[in-house]
Short mmCIF file of C-alpha atoms and ligand atoms in Angstrom, two decimals:
data_model
loop_
_atom_site.label_atom_id
_atom_site.label_comp_id
_atom_site.label_asym_id
_atom_site.label_seq_id
_atom_site.Cartn_x
_atom_site.Cartn_y
_atom_site.Cartn_z
CA MET D 1 19.14 6.82 -22.36
CA THR D 2 16.14 8.97 -20.35
CA GLN D 3 17.87 10.89 -17.37
CA ASN D 4 15.25 8.76 -15.21
CA LEU D 5 17.04 5.36 -16.95
CA ALA D 6 20.13 7.07 -16.32
CA SER D 7 19.78 7.60 -12.56
CA LEU D 8 18.36 4.40 -11.82
CA PRO D 9 21.43 1.91 -10.59
CA PRO D 10 22.21 -0.78 -11.83
CA CYS D 11 20.44 -3.76 -10.80
CA PRO D 12 22.68 -5.48 -8.48
CA ARG D 13 20.92 -9.34 -9.31
CA GLU D 14 18.76 -11.19 -11.82
CA PHE D 15 16.32 -13.38 -11.28
CA ASN D 16 14.83 -16.58 -13.22
CA GLN D 17 10.93 -15.17 -14.65
CA GLU D 18 10.19 -19.66 -13.13
CA THR D 19 11.43 -18.27 -9.66
CA PHE D 20 8.09 -15.95 -9.65
CA GLU D 21 5.98 -18.34 -11.24
CA THR D 22 6.29 -20.84 -9.00
CA GLN D 23 6.67 -18.43 -6.08
CA LEU D 24 3.08 -17.38 -6.93
CA LEU D 25 1.56 -20.47 -7.00
CA LYS D 26 3.14 -21.78 -3.43
CA VAL D 27 1.80 -18.29 -2.01
CA ILE D 28 -1.79 -19.00 -3.38
CA ALA D 29 -1.89 -22.54 -1.68
CA ALA D 30 -0.51 -21.01 1.89
CA ILE D 31 -3.48 -18.68 1.21
CA LYS D 32 -5.86 -21.42 0.86
CA ARG D 33 -4.07 -23.17 3.65
CA ASN D 34 -5.06 -20.19 6.18
CA ILE D 35 -8.65 -19.64 5.60
CA PRO D 36 -10.14 -21.78 7.69
CA ARG D 37 -8.34 -20.63 10.32
CA ILE D 38 -8.49 -16.78 9.53
CA GLY D 39 -12.43 -17.37 8.95
CA ASP D 40 -14.52 -14.10 9.27
CA ARG D 41 -11.75 -12.28 11.22
CA GLN D 42 -9.15 -9.28 9.85
CA PRO D 43 -5.92 -10.01 10.52
CA MET D 44 -4.24 -6.54 12.08
CA TRP D 45 -0.74 -7.92 12.89
CA GLY D 46 1.26 -11.41 13.19
CA THR D 47 1.44 -12.72 17.02
CA PRO D 48 5.58 -14.23 17.91
CA ASP D 49 4.38 -18.05 17.45
CA LEU D 50 2.99 -16.76 13.83
CA LYS D 51 -0.35 -16.28 14.10
CA TRP D 52 -2.52 -13.03 14.30
CA GLN D 53 -4.00 -10.73 16.68
CA TYR D 54 -7.74 -9.36 14.65
CA CYS D 55 -9.00 -5.71 14.22
CA GLN D 56 -11.82 -4.81 16.26
CA GLU D 57 -14.56 -2.16 14.84
CA TRP D 58 -12.79 -0.24 11.52
CA ASN D 59 -9.58 -0.27 10.88
CA TRP D 60 -7.43 0.60 8.01
CA VAL D 61 -6.04 -3.02 7.43
CA SER D 62 -8.86 -4.54 7.63
CA GLY D 63 -9.06 -4.88 3.56
CA PHE D 64 -6.06 -5.89 3.17
CA TRP D 65 -7.00 -9.83 4.17
CA PRO D 66 -10.07 -9.88 1.62
CA GLY D 67 -7.84 -8.03 -0.76
CA GLN D 68 -5.50 -11.66 -1.08
CA LEU D 69 -8.93 -13.71 -1.56
CA TRP D 70 -9.72 -11.99 -4.39
CA LEU D 71 -6.21 -11.93 -5.87
CA ALA D 72 -6.26 -15.58 -5.48
CA HIS D 73 -9.33 -15.91 -6.86
CA LYS D 74 -8.50 -14.05 -10.19
CA VAL D 75 -5.96 -16.46 -10.37
CA THR D 76 -6.77 -19.45 -10.02
CA SER D 77 -11.10 -19.15 -10.42
CA GLU D 78 -11.90 -21.23 -7.33
CA GLN D 79 -15.12 -20.69 -5.44
CA VAL D 80 -13.32 -20.91 -2.30
CA PHE D 81 -11.37 -17.92 -2.22
CA LYS D 82 -14.83 -16.00 -3.51
CA ASN D 83 -16.90 -17.60 -0.59
CA ALA D 84 -14.02 -16.65 2.04
CA ALA D 85 -13.61 -13.29 0.71
CA ARG D 86 -17.52 -12.44 1.06
CA LEU D 87 -17.31 -14.13 4.51
CA GLN D 88 -15.50 -10.22 5.24
CA ASN D 89 -18.33 -8.24 3.56
CA ASN D 90 -20.70 -8.02 7.25
CA TYR D 91 -17.62 -6.52 8.89
CA MET D 92 -17.69 -3.98 5.74
CA LYS D 93 -21.15 -3.27 6.34
CA ASN D 94 -20.81 -3.05 9.92
CA THR D 95 -17.57 -0.82 8.99
CA LEU D 96 -19.48 1.49 6.64
CA ALA D 97 -22.30 1.57 9.47
CA LEU D 98 -19.84 3.20 11.75
CA ARG D 99 -19.40 6.37 9.83
CA MET D 100 -18.27 8.47 13.38
CA ALA D 101 -14.84 6.58 13.07
CA HIS D 102 -14.21 6.65 9.29
CA ASP D 103 -11.05 8.19 8.07
CA HIS D 104 -9.05 8.57 4.95
CA ASP D 105 -8.01 4.67 5.06
CA LEU D 106 -10.94 3.98 3.24
CA GLY D 107 -9.30 3.45 0.00
CA PHE D 108 -7.47 0.82 1.71
CA VAL D 109 -10.93 -0.64 3.24
CA PHE D 110 -12.98 -0.79 -0.12
CA SER D 111 -11.15 -0.95 -3.18
CA LEU D 112 -9.77 -4.20 -1.98
CA SER D 113 -13.09 -5.98 -0.69
CA CYS D 114 -15.76 -4.19 -2.27
CA VAL D 115 -14.85 -3.15 -5.47
CA ALA D 116 -12.75 -6.31 -6.09
CA ASP D 117 -16.18 -8.15 -5.18
CA TYR D 118 -18.04 -6.36 -7.87
CA LYS D 119 -14.57 -6.07 -10.52
CA LEU D 120 -14.60 -9.76 -10.56
CA THR D 121 -18.02 -10.79 -9.83
CA GLY D 122 -20.36 -7.46 -11.13
CA ASN D 123 -21.46 -8.09 -7.24
CA THR D 124 -23.48 -4.78 -7.25
CA LYS D 125 -23.99 -4.97 -3.63
CA ALA D 126 -20.50 -4.71 -3.19
CA ARG D 127 -20.38 -1.34 -5.95
CA GLU D 128 -23.11 0.24 -3.76
CA MET D 129 -20.63 -0.45 -0.92
CA ALA D 130 -17.86 0.84 -2.29
CA LEU D 131 -19.61 4.00 -3.70
CA THR D 132 -21.00 4.91 -0.17
CA ALA D 133 -17.18 4.60 0.83
CA ALA D 134 -15.71 6.80 -1.74
CA ASP D 135 -19.09 8.97 -0.50
CA SER D 136 -18.07 9.39 3.30
CA LEU D 137 -13.85 9.53 1.80
CA LEU D 138 -15.30 12.44 -0.57
CA GLY D 139 -16.48 14.15 2.57
CA ARG D 140 -12.98 14.44 4.05
CA PHE D 141 -11.98 16.81 1.13
CA ARG D 142 -10.94 20.56 2.20
CA ARG D 143 -11.13 22.43 -0.60
CA GLY D 144 -8.89 25.72 0.54
CA GLY D 145 -5.51 23.40 0.78
CA LYS D 146 -6.85 21.32 -1.81
CA TYR D 147 -6.19 17.80 0.64
CA PHE D 148 -8.19 14.96 1.75
CA VAL D 149 -7.51 15.19 5.87
CA ALA D 150 -6.25 12.11 6.95
CA TRP D 151 -6.76 11.33 11.06
CA ASN D 152 -9.89 10.81 13.43
CA GLU D 153 -8.89 12.64 16.92
CA ASP D 154 -8.66 9.18 18.34
CA MET D 155 -6.07 7.42 16.04
CA GLU D 156 -3.46 5.63 18.24
CA VAL D 157 -0.57 7.82 16.54
CA THR D 158 -2.65 11.45 17.26
CA PRO D 159 -1.00 14.28 17.04
CA GLY D 160 -1.81 18.10 18.55
CA ASN D 161 -3.19 18.51 15.01
CA VAL D 162 -5.89 16.44 13.35
CA THR D 163 -7.76 18.64 11.29
CA GLY D 164 -5.05 20.45 8.81
CA ARG D 165 -2.85 16.76 8.70
CA VAL D 166 -2.16 14.87 5.47
CA ILE D 167 -0.21 11.75 5.30
CA ILE D 168 1.69 10.21 2.35
CA ASP D 169 0.35 6.41 2.85
CA SER D 170 -3.43 8.95 1.36
CA LEU D 171 -1.70 8.17 -1.88
CA GLN D 172 -3.33 4.71 -1.87
CA ASN D 173 -7.21 5.81 -1.09
CA MET D 174 -7.07 7.76 -4.12
CA ALA D 175 -7.84 4.60 -6.35
CA LEU D 176 -11.26 4.62 -5.01
CA MET D 177 -11.88 8.19 -5.68
CA PHE D 178 -11.33 7.44 -9.44
CA TRP D 179 -13.26 4.45 -9.79
CA ALA D 180 -15.99 6.27 -8.15
CA SER D 181 -15.71 8.93 -10.95
CA GLU D 182 -15.66 6.09 -13.71
CA GLU D 183 -18.44 4.34 -12.25
CA THR D 184 -20.55 7.65 -11.99
CA GLY D 185 -19.77 9.81 -14.69
CA ASN D 186 -19.23 12.56 -11.68
CA PRO D 187 -15.79 13.90 -12.52
CA VAL D 188 -15.38 15.79 -8.83
CA TYR D 189 -13.83 12.43 -6.93
CA ARG D 190 -11.46 12.31 -9.49
CA GLU D 191 -10.84 16.20 -9.76
CA CYS D 192 -10.36 16.07 -5.59
CA ALA D 193 -7.74 12.76 -5.94
CA ILE D 194 -5.70 14.64 -8.28
CA GLY D 195 -5.33 17.57 -6.37
CA HIS D 196 -4.70 15.93 -3.31
CA ALA D 197 -2.21 14.57 -5.60
CA ASP D 198 -0.79 17.09 -6.25
CA THR D 199 -0.75 19.14 -2.79
CA LEU D 200 1.27 15.89 -1.65
CA SER D 201 3.63 16.59 -4.25
CA LYS D 202 4.56 20.28 -2.99
CA THR D 203 4.57 19.35 0.86
CA VAL D 204 4.87 15.77 2.19
CA VAL D 205 8.02 14.78 -0.88
CA ARG D 206 10.37 17.02 -0.34
CA GLU D 207 13.35 18.37 -2.85
CA ASP D 208 15.23 15.23 -2.91
CA TYR D 209 12.36 12.70 -3.38
CA THR D 210 12.28 11.79 -0.06
CA VAL D 211 8.94 12.22 2.08
CA TYR D 212 8.06 13.12 5.52
CA HIS D 213 5.48 10.39 6.91
CA THR D 214 2.89 12.87 7.58
CA PHE D 215 2.58 17.02 6.62
CA ASN D 216 0.13 19.48 9.10
CA PHE D 217 -1.64 22.62 7.36
CA ASP D 218 -2.85 25.41 9.34
CA PRO D 219 -7.17 24.00 9.72
CA PHE D 220 -8.38 27.76 9.03
CA THR D 221 -5.98 29.55 6.55
CA GLN D 222 -5.29 26.30 4.67
CA GLN D 223 -1.37 27.68 4.72
CA PRO D 224 1.36 24.73 4.55
CA ILE D 225 3.03 24.27 8.31
CA GLY D 226 5.51 21.49 8.17
CA GLY D 227 6.36 17.77 7.67
CA GLU D 228 6.33 15.41 10.20
CA ASN D 229 7.68 11.48 10.36
CA PHE D 230 5.73 9.62 13.00
CA GLN D 231 6.33 5.80 12.13
CA GLY D 232 10.10 6.72 10.95
CA TYR D 233 12.89 7.43 12.92
CA ALA D 234 12.75 10.82 13.19
CA ASP D 235 11.21 14.54 11.49
CA GLU D 236 13.75 14.92 8.77
CA SER D 237 15.06 10.82 8.27
CA CYS D 238 13.38 8.61 5.36
CA TRP D 239 10.76 5.97 6.82
CA SER D 240 10.94 2.95 4.17
CA ARG D 241 7.02 2.36 4.27
CA GLY D 242 6.47 5.93 3.49
CA MET D 243 8.99 6.05 0.53
CA ALA D 244 7.23 2.58 -0.99
CA TRP D 245 3.53 4.46 -0.19
CA ALA D 246 4.43 7.20 -2.55
CA LEU D 247 6.40 5.21 -5.02
CA HIS D 248 3.23 3.00 -5.75
CA GLY D 249 1.10 5.55 -5.11
CA TYR D 250 2.21 8.28 -7.67
CA ALA D 251 2.49 5.83 -9.77
CA GLN D 252 -1.05 4.40 -8.81
CA ILE D 253 -2.34 8.04 -9.84
CA TYR D 254 -0.48 8.21 -13.01
CA GLU D 255 -2.45 5.15 -14.10
CA TYR D 256 -5.58 7.10 -14.01
CA SER D 257 -4.45 10.33 -13.98
CA LYS D 258 -2.31 9.89 -17.52
CA GLU D 259 -0.57 13.53 -15.91
CA ASP D 260 3.50 12.75 -16.52
CA ARG D 261 3.62 14.72 -13.46
CA HIS D 262 2.63 11.90 -11.51
CA LEU D 263 4.89 8.90 -13.21
CA ASN D 264 8.05 11.73 -12.92
CA ILE D 265 7.43 11.66 -9.05
CA ALA D 266 7.12 8.24 -8.49
CA LYS D 267 10.26 7.52 -10.99
CA ASN D 268 12.48 9.41 -8.88
CA ILE D 269 11.31 7.70 -5.83
CA ALA D 270 11.61 4.87 -6.90
CA ARG D 271 15.67 5.79 -7.81
CA VAL D 272 16.02 7.04 -4.11
CA VAL D 273 14.54 3.77 -3.51
CA CYS D 274 17.30 1.58 -5.47
CA HIS D 275 20.07 3.73 -4.24
CA HIS D 276 19.18 2.57 -0.81
CA LEU D 277 19.21 -1.14 -1.64
CA GLU D 278 21.94 -1.79 -3.71
CA HIS D 279 23.50 -4.27 -1.05
CA ASP D 280 19.98 -5.36 0.52
CA PRO D 281 17.01 -5.76 -1.40
CA VAL D 282 14.98 -5.72 1.92
CA PRO D 283 14.51 -2.13 3.10
CA VAL D 284 15.52 -1.15 6.87
CA TRP D 285 12.26 0.21 8.48
CA ASP D 286 14.16 3.70 8.20
CA TYR D 287 16.64 4.62 5.22
CA ARG D 288 18.57 7.69 6.99
CA LEU D 289 18.59 5.01 9.81
CA PRO D 290 21.58 6.16 12.57
CA GLU D 291 23.91 3.36 13.11
CA ASN D 292 23.71 2.47 16.42
CA GLU D 293 19.94 2.00 16.29
CA THR D 294 18.74 -1.78 15.51
CA PRO D 295 18.14 -2.53 11.67
CA TYR D 296 14.93 -3.79 11.74
CA ARG D 297 13.71 -4.35 8.58
CA ASP D 298 10.39 -3.83 6.95
CA SER D 299 9.53 -6.74 4.53
CA SER D 300 6.15 -4.65 3.71
CA ALA D 301 8.15 -1.56 2.18
CA GLY D 302 10.23 -4.18 0.20
CA SER D 303 6.26 -5.90 -1.14
CA CYS D 304 5.02 -2.38 -1.68
CA SER D 305 8.11 -0.92 -3.51
CA ALA D 306 8.56 -4.13 -5.35
CA ALA D 307 4.68 -3.66 -6.29
CA GLY D 308 5.26 -0.19 -7.53
CA LEU D 309 8.21 -0.87 -9.89
CA PHE D 310 6.80 -3.26 -11.56
CA LEU D 311 3.60 -0.66 -11.76
CA ILE D 312 6.12 1.87 -13.12
CA ALA D 313 7.85 -0.05 -15.51
CA LYS D 314 4.28 -1.23 -17.16
CA HIS D 315 3.95 2.81 -17.85
CA CYS D 316 7.48 3.43 -19.06
CA ASP D 317 7.45 3.86 -23.04
CA ASN D 318 11.10 3.18 -23.58
CA PRO D 319 11.40 -0.47 -23.26
CA ASP D 320 14.95 -0.36 -21.77
CA GLU D 321 13.68 1.82 -18.81
CA ALA D 322 10.78 -0.68 -18.79
CA ALA D 323 13.25 -3.84 -18.41
CA HIS D 324 15.08 -2.16 -15.86
CA PHE D 325 12.63 -0.61 -13.70
CA ARG D 326 10.90 -4.18 -14.09
CA LYS D 327 14.64 -5.73 -13.28
CA TRP D 328 14.64 -3.70 -10.11
CA GLY D 329 10.95 -4.93 -8.91
CA GLN D 330 12.18 -8.90 -9.55
CA TYR D 331 15.27 -7.88 -7.05
CA LEU D 332 13.29 -6.63 -4.62
CA LEU D 333 10.91 -9.60 -4.74
CA GLY D 334 14.04 -11.96 -4.94
CA GLY D 335 14.83 -10.74 -2.20
CA LEU D 336 11.41 -11.37 -0.25
CA ILE D 337 11.51 -15.02 -1.36
CA GLU D 338 14.90 -15.94 -0.09
CA ARG D 339 14.62 -14.13 3.46
CA CYS D 340 11.00 -13.35 4.76
CA ASP D 341 8.24 -16.13 2.69
CA LEU D 342 7.03 -18.15 5.43
CA SER D 343 4.69 -20.46 2.80
CA ASP D 344 7.08 -23.09 3.57
CA ASN D 345 6.20 -23.18 6.96
CA PRO D 346 2.81 -25.14 7.47
CA ASN D 347 2.97 -23.21 11.09
CA ALA D 348 2.98 -19.14 9.88
CA TRP D 349 -1.14 -17.84 9.61
CA GLY D 350 0.91 -14.94 6.95
CA LEU D 351 3.11 -15.27 4.18
CA LEU D 352 6.11 -12.77 4.96
CA ASP D 353 8.38 -12.50 8.09
CA GLU D 354 10.31 -9.10 8.99
CA GLY D 355 7.42 -6.53 8.62
CA ALA D 356 8.45 -3.13 11.00
CA SER D 357 4.64 -1.63 11.90
CA PHE D 358 5.80 0.33 13.97
CA VAL D 359 8.87 0.32 15.89
CA HIS D 360 8.85 3.19 18.21
CA ARG D 361 5.66 1.30 19.51
CA GLY D 362 7.81 -1.95 20.09
CA ARG D 363 6.30 -3.56 16.78
CA ASN D 364 8.89 -4.42 14.78
CA ARG D 365 9.43 -8.14 13.95
CA ASN D 366 5.85 -9.15 12.46
CA MET D 367 4.12 -10.61 9.75
CA LEU D 368 1.86 -7.82 8.46
CA PRO D 369 -1.46 -8.03 6.45
CA TYR D 370 -0.30 -5.47 3.56
CA GLY D 371 3.39 -6.31 3.52
CA ASP D 372 1.43 -10.29 2.98
CA TYR D 373 -1.00 -8.25 0.03
CA TYR D 374 1.73 -6.68 -1.97
CA TYR D 375 3.60 -9.26 -2.40
CA VAL D 376 1.04 -11.32 -3.48
CA GLU D 377 0.19 -7.71 -5.86
CA ALA D 378 3.85 -7.90 -6.92
CA LEU D 379 4.09 -11.41 -7.76
CA MET D 380 1.43 -11.46 -9.96
CA ARG D 381 3.02 -8.15 -11.75
CA ALA D 382 5.61 -10.21 -11.72
CA CYS D 383 4.08 -13.22 -13.43
CA GLY D 384 2.28 -10.73 -15.98
CA TYR D 385 -0.73 -10.05 -14.41
CA GLN D 386 -1.82 -6.18 -15.26
CA LYS D 387 -5.16 -5.28 -13.72
CA PHE D 388 -5.88 -4.83 -9.91
CA PHE D 389 -8.72 -3.58 -8.18
CA TRP D 390 -7.34 -0.33 -7.00
N1 LIG C 1 -0.73 3.68 7.22
C1 LIG C 1 0.22 3.48 8.78
C2 LIG C 1 0.98 2.59 8.11
O1 LIG C 1 1.80 2.21 7.18
O2 LIG C 1 1.54 2.08 9.33
#
């Protein structure tokens, strides 16, 4: 038994494989039902009547609906999903033109829209758009500190320092960099992505494998200053979606870097997450929430963590260890199916209830397009799919 296997707790409950196969089909039917409702818009967060509020120009979440459509196309090969996903290309074109608004989330947006289109259909225009986005993202790399700057001044969460700030979510954006290196033969994108992941592992990731949401560097000297936690409960708490970004993020980085240190970080973060979910598979929005606070759930942390656990399992050499991570992925996913799934509700325009996008801003129980996207990804991973758009 490896050290990581020993430290991952026993999985509290097992699910039958058929559960996930049946559920994937139901979810794909729900996505199809929602195509005419959503049209060429980009869901931002759910409203209490289970419809959507939509993105205006540039929004980090705009890629998650096309991402679901491309996943559904991958599973079914049905043209209806491809056509609906292509309805989003105009928004993506406008996003590219809005260069001054670009931030580090270009990877979320373009991996799940244009890279997906190119990988599935060979669309060369989509490839060009994704490479343009990759170049814009590369421009945010700070060579002194070896990190990608996260935000711009106008973000709703903007704290004082934006020019020397990283956030944990950014690991998900690095796949666009790795892809750009593969496509162009230019190693710089890849080198910067690995540099960024290593910088975060020494700053945003704490010694106990919990994470800050964000970390500040002095923008002039590039020296590390310290961590903060905007979307979690408090600076030293443990925001569950941040943990999910990190868990899935380092597994994803490993998929490209093949550096053991990245997989080990993912496994250690997964161990912490699993310990917090032993009694309830749907994460509370912050794993260190004081008992007197309302324990809102965050299904998006659950779906992203589940997808990440399957991704870790894919890369475990030891079959027992792989099976153990897989069982945990199934346990989290099973919890979401039983507790949060909306695919049987004909009035729901999304897939999962109980997402907590930003509890301090009162957004504590919504459908979320990223929760939905990772739910589909996790279901597909549970059903044996290995290749995604990241
Ligand atoms: N990327 C921002 C969030 O996770 O809400």
